[in-house]
């Protein structure tokens, strides 16, 4: 009985993870600029990959594989936002700001590379 519930929950997690990964892939292809593409890839991709790893941890009935999947999930949640932030910061510092169409540039007033001060 508990094994059947675990299998159903794992299948649901796997489908949700695949759906989030599909949304991330569509977002990377369809969104207009670097920052929105990075947002789609980092947020939806991390959630999708995390749900798939949780499904693996739930569906495999081996403690070693489940522990590795949970460690991978934690590692994914810790590293994806940091890497997205570093990529956005590097893009901001190297891109010509006249070509970028930002509504608000908060880094310009905080001593960024293109600040007046």
mmCIF file of C-alpha atoms in Angstrom:
data_model
loop_
_atom_site.group_PDB
_atom_site.id
_atom_site.type_symbol
_atom_site.label_atom_id
_atom_site.label_comp_id
_atom_site.label_asym_id
_atom_site.label_seq_id
_atom_site.Cartn_x
_atom_site.Cartn_y
_atom_site.Cartn_z
ATOM 1 C CA UNK A 1 0.000 0.000 0.000
ATOM 2 C CA UNK A 2 2.724 2.487 0.949
ATOM 3 C CA UNK A 3 4.807 1.408 -2.050
ATOM 4 C CA UNK A 4 1.882 2.128 -4.379
ATOM 5 C CA UNK A 5 1.417 5.593 -2.864
ATOM 6 C CA UNK A 6 5.156 6.269 -3.256
ATOM 7 C CA UNK A 7 5.011 5.198 -6.908
ATOM 8 C CA UNK A 8 2.032 7.458 -7.636
ATOM 9 C CA UNK A 9 3.631 10.412 -5.826
ATOM 10 C CA UNK A 10 6.910 9.825 -7.668
ATOM 11 C CA UNK A 11 5.122 9.727 -11.022
ATOM 12 C CA UNK A 12 3.345 12.986 -10.235
ATOM 13 C CA UNK A 13 6.645 14.617 -9.215
ATOM 14 C CA UNK A 14 8.273 13.329 -12.388
ATOM 15 C CA UNK A 15 5.515 14.748 -14.587
ATOM 16 C CA UNK A 16 5.607 18.100 -12.792
ATOM 17 C CA UNK A 17 9.388 18.223 -13.155
ATOM 18 C CA UNK A 18 9.126 17.477 -16.866
ATOM 19 C CA UNK A 19 6.475 20.189 -17.232
ATOM 20 C CA UNK A 20 8.637 22.791 -15.470
ATOM 21 C CA UNK A 21 11.631 21.798 -17.604
ATOM 22 C CA UNK A 22 9.518 22.168 -20.746
ATOM 23 C CA UNK A 23 8.368 25.624 -19.619
ATOM 24 C CA UNK A 24 11.997 26.591 -18.976
ATOM 25 C CA UNK A 25 13.036 25.417 -22.434
ATOM 26 C CA UNK A 26 10.189 27.323 -24.098
ATOM 27 C CA UNK A 27 11.104 30.403 -22.062
ATOM 28 C CA UNK A 28 14.732 30.253 -23.150
ATOM 29 C CA UNK A 29 13.688 30.039 -26.793
ATOM 30 C CA UNK A 30 10.836 32.566 -26.768
ATOM 31 C CA UNK A 31 11.772 35.332 -24.308
ATOM 32 C CA UNK A 32 13.255 38.514 -25.782
ATOM 33 C CA UNK A 33 16.396 39.400 -23.824
ATOM 34 C CA UNK A 34 19.209 37.889 -21.789
ATOM 35 C CA UNK A 35 17.835 38.621 -18.335
ATOM 36 C CA UNK A 36 14.389 37.137 -18.903
ATOM 37 C CA UNK A 37 15.916 34.075 -20.564
ATOM 38 C CA UNK A 38 18.243 33.632 -17.623
ATOM 39 C CA UNK A 39 15.317 33.970 -15.245
ATOM 40 C CA UNK A 40 13.372 31.269 -17.072
ATOM 41 C CA UNK A 41 16.350 28.936 -17.214
ATOM 42 C CA UNK A 42 17.368 29.370 -13.599
ATOM 43 C CA UNK A 43 13.989 29.364 -11.878
ATOM 44 C CA UNK A 44 11.926 26.898 -13.886
ATOM 45 C CA UNK A 45 14.949 24.777 -14.719
ATOM 46 C CA UNK A 46 15.971 24.442 -11.085
ATOM 47 C CA UNK A 47 12.435 23.580 -10.016
ATOM 48 C CA UNK A 48 12.036 21.090 -12.864
ATOM 49 C CA UNK A 49 15.352 19.402 -12.216
ATOM 50 C CA UNK A 50 14.709 19.399 -8.483
ATOM 51 C CA UNK A 51 11.330 17.751 -8.882
ATOM 52 C CA UNK A 52 12.831 15.087 -11.134
ATOM 53 C CA UNK A 53 15.551 14.401 -8.561
ATOM 54 C CA UNK A 54 12.964 14.173 -5.795
ATOM 55 C CA UNK A 55 10.982 11.734 -7.942
ATOM 56 C CA UNK A 56 14.106 9.616 -8.381
ATOM 57 C CA UNK A 57 14.701 9.666 -4.633
ATOM 58 C CA UNK A 58 11.116 8.610 -4.017
ATOM 59 C CA UNK A 59 10.832 5.992 -6.759
ATOM 60 C CA UNK A 60 14.082 4.141 -6.188
ATOM 61 C CA UNK A 61 13.898 1.909 -3.180
ATOM 62 C CA UNK A 62 17.642 2.095 -2.565
ATOM 63 C CA UNK A 63 18.949 4.307 0.222
ATOM 64 C CA UNK A 64 22.222 5.135 -1.562
ATOM 65 C CA UNK A 65 20.558 6.305 -4.762
ATOM 66 C CA UNK A 66 17.915 8.240 -2.838
ATOM 67 C CA UNK A 67 20.546 9.992 -0.723
ATOM 68 C CA UNK A 68 22.536 10.951 -3.807
ATOM 69 C CA UNK A 69 19.395 12.305 -5.470
ATOM 70 C CA UNK A 70 18.550 14.412 -2.408
ATOM 71 C CA UNK A 71 22.133 15.725 -2.217
ATOM 72 C CA UNK A 72 21.920 16.585 -5.937
ATOM 73 C CA UNK A 73 18.632 18.396 -5.304
ATOM 74 C CA UNK A 74 20.159 20.499 -2.520
ATOM 75 C CA UNK A 75 23.236 21.225 -4.648
ATOM 76 C CA UNK A 76 21.014 22.292 -7.550
ATOM 77 C CA UNK A 77 18.986 24.650 -5.365
ATOM 78 C CA UNK A 78 22.142 26.195 -3.892
ATOM 79 C CA UNK A 79 24.134 26.691 -7.096
ATOM 80 C CA UNK A 80 21.546 27.689 -9.705
ATOM 81 C CA UNK A 81 20.630 31.122 -8.237
ATOM 82 C CA UNK A 82 24.291 31.948 -7.616
ATOM 83 C CA UNK A 83 25.301 31.090 -11.173
ATOM 84 C CA UNK A 84 22.372 33.082 -12.612
ATOM 85 C CA UNK A 85 23.375 36.095 -10.515
ATOM 86 C CA UNK A 86 26.988 35.851 -11.653
ATOM 87 C CA UNK A 87 25.989 35.569 -15.313
ATOM 88 C CA UNK A 88 23.668 38.575 -15.024
ATOM 89 C CA UNK A 89 26.346 40.622 -13.284
ATOM 90 C CA UNK A 90 28.961 39.722 -15.891
ATOM 91 C CA UNK A 91 26.545 40.601 -18.679
ATOM 92 C CA UNK A 92 25.731 43.932 -17.072
ATOM 93 C CA UNK A 93 29.390 44.813 -16.707
ATOM 94 C CA UNK A 94 30.374 43.875 -20.256
ATOM 95 C CA UNK A 95 27.355 44.970 -22.323
ATOM 96 C CA UNK A 96 27.073 48.441 -23.792
ATOM 97 C CA UNK A 97 24.259 50.031 -21.778
ATOM 98 C CA UNK A 98 22.993 52.074 -24.742
ATOM 99 C CA UNK A 99 21.977 48.880 -26.503
ATOM 100 C CA UNK A 100 20.110 47.504 -23.486
ATOM 101 C CA UNK A 101 16.501 48.490 -22.941
ATOM 102 C CA UNK A 102 16.052 48.502 -19.164
ATOM 103 C CA UNK A 103 13.229 50.386 -17.530
ATOM 104 C CA UNK A 104 15.093 50.955 -14.269
ATOM 105 C CA UNK A 105 18.842 50.652 -13.837
ATOM 106 C CA UNK A 106 19.411 50.416 -10.106
ATOM 107 C CA UNK A 107 23.082 49.516 -10.428
ATOM 108 C CA UNK A 108 23.842 52.746 -12.260
ATOM 109 C CA UNK A 109 23.305 54.733 -9.056
ATOM 110 C CA UNK A 110 25.217 52.270 -6.861
ATOM 111 C CA UNK A 111 28.644 52.682 -8.404
ATOM 112 C CA UNK A 112 28.324 50.251 -11.284
ATOM 113 C CA UNK A 113 30.717 50.333 -14.220
ATOM 114 C CA UNK A 114 28.630 52.916 -16.059
ATOM 115 C CA UNK A 115 27.751 55.169 -13.130
ATOM 116 C CA UNK A 116 28.297 58.890 -13.242
ATOM 117 C CA UNK A 117 29.940 59.027 -9.809
#
